[in-house]
Amino acid sequence: MLDYQRLQQQLIACDQPDWAAELPAELDEILSTNKNSRMPEWAATLASLEDFNTTSIDLKLDSIRLGYSEELPADQQQQLAQILHALHPWRKGPFNIMGIEVDTEWRSDWKWQRLEHSLGDLSDLNLLDVGCGSGYHVLRMLGAGAKSVIGIEPTLLYVAQFLALQHFARQAQAVVLPYTLEALGERVAPFDLVFSMGVLYHRRSPLDHLLKLRELTESDGRLLLETLVVEDQELLVPKGRYAQMRNVWFIPSTDQLIQWLERCGFKDCEVIDVSTTSIEEQRSTDWMTFDSLEQFLDPSDHNKTIEGYPAPSRAIILANAT
Ligand SMILES: C[S@@+](CC[C@H](N)C(=O)[O-])C[C@H]1O[C@@H](n2cnc3c(N)ncnc32)[C@H](O)[C@@H]1O
């Protein structure tokens, strides 16, 4: 599924020659421990994508456009839709791929709209997106003018989804690799702007996550952090599941989060946005047919999760490295 040589070339194009040199050995190691039994199936799905001639790519649109429907005869469109459906569940998007509207679980464009105006000029900047899912924001960052964007994503299905998108997008300056943040080696050169969105609350050691993000941020670089927050208490540590998720560990108040950031080597923390996630932003669709947020909230009171905790609210903070 992963073409090491091509990924190495892309890392070099993203100003990461030392990482590129280490890549084959590191990927061997990662794939030997992350043996998803569906890998061969996804590899076959990707291999069945034909060489489409996509002339119109628009990474600035809310529904990222990769080709026009007119570029593909109707019977092939159905075939392509089937191939893409084989990579279910599609969580982060949306995308329009040669006329096929991939209506993902999340309206990831809404998150992008909340933050894009705060980023400033991205040209000449190398970006890292930690926990990038399908790579929707990776492509939006490139569309917004970034020099290069590297996404890391340990869930191999989402890496496969990005590879499917890249089949049409063909962006040399965008790459998604199957790493966790913790697995990034010392040879990785620091980035001008690091994104960690929707990852911190999944970490058992959130301060270690922030310290690692700091390590990967240039000394004059910035961090864009997005995570769940609570309003009426300093810190929520769910007793069991939170909105049905088993792996939610720490949900701080925004003030507490800023304190954590300052302890971990960031300053000038600016709260760009705090929004409650609505059932219009995260929902089941034809491309993600499992339960979604509506089923995870108290049916009689959408201000609470099904477990009785405050419903998901997320803060976006932009900070400078110290
Ligand atoms: C809630 S999703 C957020 C996706 C995207 N960043 C967004 O904001 O829409 C969290 C993602 O982080 C990934 N993830 C979980 N643990 C991680 C880790 N230790 N390092 C990097 N990514 C991780 C998950 O596989 C998942 O795709």
Coordinates of C-alpha atoms and ligand atoms in Angstrom, one line a residue, residues 91-93 106-108 111 115 129-137 141 152-156 158 179-183 195-203 209 226 245 247 314, ligand 1:
R91 CA -15.0 10.6 8.8
K92 CA -13.2 13.8 7.8
G93 CA -14.1 15.8 4.7
W106 CA -17.7 15.6 9.9
R107 CA -18.1 18.9 8.3
S108 CA -14.3 19.5 8.7
K111 CA -13.4 23.8 11.8
L115 CA -9.3 29.1 12.2
D129 CA -0.7 18.2 11.1
V130 CA -0.7 15.7 13.9
G131 CA -3.5 13.1 13.8
C132 CA -4.7 14.4 10.4
G133 CA -7.3 11.7 9.7
S134 CA -8.0 11.5 5.9
G135 CA -5.9 14.6 5.3
Y136 CA -8.7 17.0 4.7
H137 CA -7.0 19.8 6.6
M141 CA -3.5 24.0 4.4
I152 CA 0.9 12.0 10.6
E153 CA -1.9 9.5 11.2
P154 CA -1.6 6.1 12.9
T155 CA -4.9 4.7 11.7
L156 CA -4.0 3.0 8.4
Y158 CA -7.2 7.0 7.0
Y179 CA 3.2 7.7 12.5
T180 CA 2.0 8.5 16.0
L181 CA 3.4 11.8 17.4
E182 CA 5.4 9.8 19.9
A183 CA 7.1 7.7 17.1
F195 CA -1.3 21.6 14.2
S196 CA -2.7 19.2 16.8
M197 CA -6.5 19.0 16.4
G198 CA -8.7 16.5 18.1
V199 CA -5.8 14.5 19.6
L200 CA -4.9 15.9 23.1
Y201 CA -8.0 14.5 24.9
H202 CA -7.1 11.1 23.6
R203 CA -3.7 11.2 25.3
H209 CA 1.9 15.5 24.0
E226 CA -7.7 22.3 19.1
M245 CA -15.6 7.2 23.4
N247 CA -10.2 6.9 25.1
R314 CA -13.9 22.6 21.5
Ligands
LIG1 C1 -10.6 13.2 16.4 S1 -9.5 12.8 15.1 C2 -9.1 14.4 14.6 C3 -8.8 14.5 13.1 C4 -8.4 15.9 12.5 N1 -7.2 16.3 13.1 C5 -9.5 16.8 12.8 O1 -9.3 17.7 13.7 O2 -10.5 16.8 12.1 C6 -8.1 12.3 16.0 C7 -7.1 11.6 15.1 O3 -5.8 11.5 15.8 C8 -5.3 10.2 15.5 N2 -4.4 9.9 16.7 C9 -4.7 9.3 17.8 N3 -3.6 9.2 18.6 C10 -2.6 9.7 18.0 C11 -1.2 9.9 18.3 N4 -0.7 9.5 19.4 N5 -0.4 10.6 17.4 C12 -1.0 11.1 16.2 N6 -2.3 10.9 15.9 C13 -3.1 10.3 16.7 C14 -6.5 9.3 15.4 O4 -6.2 8.1 14.7 C15 -7.5 10.2 14.7 O5 -7.5 10.1 13.3

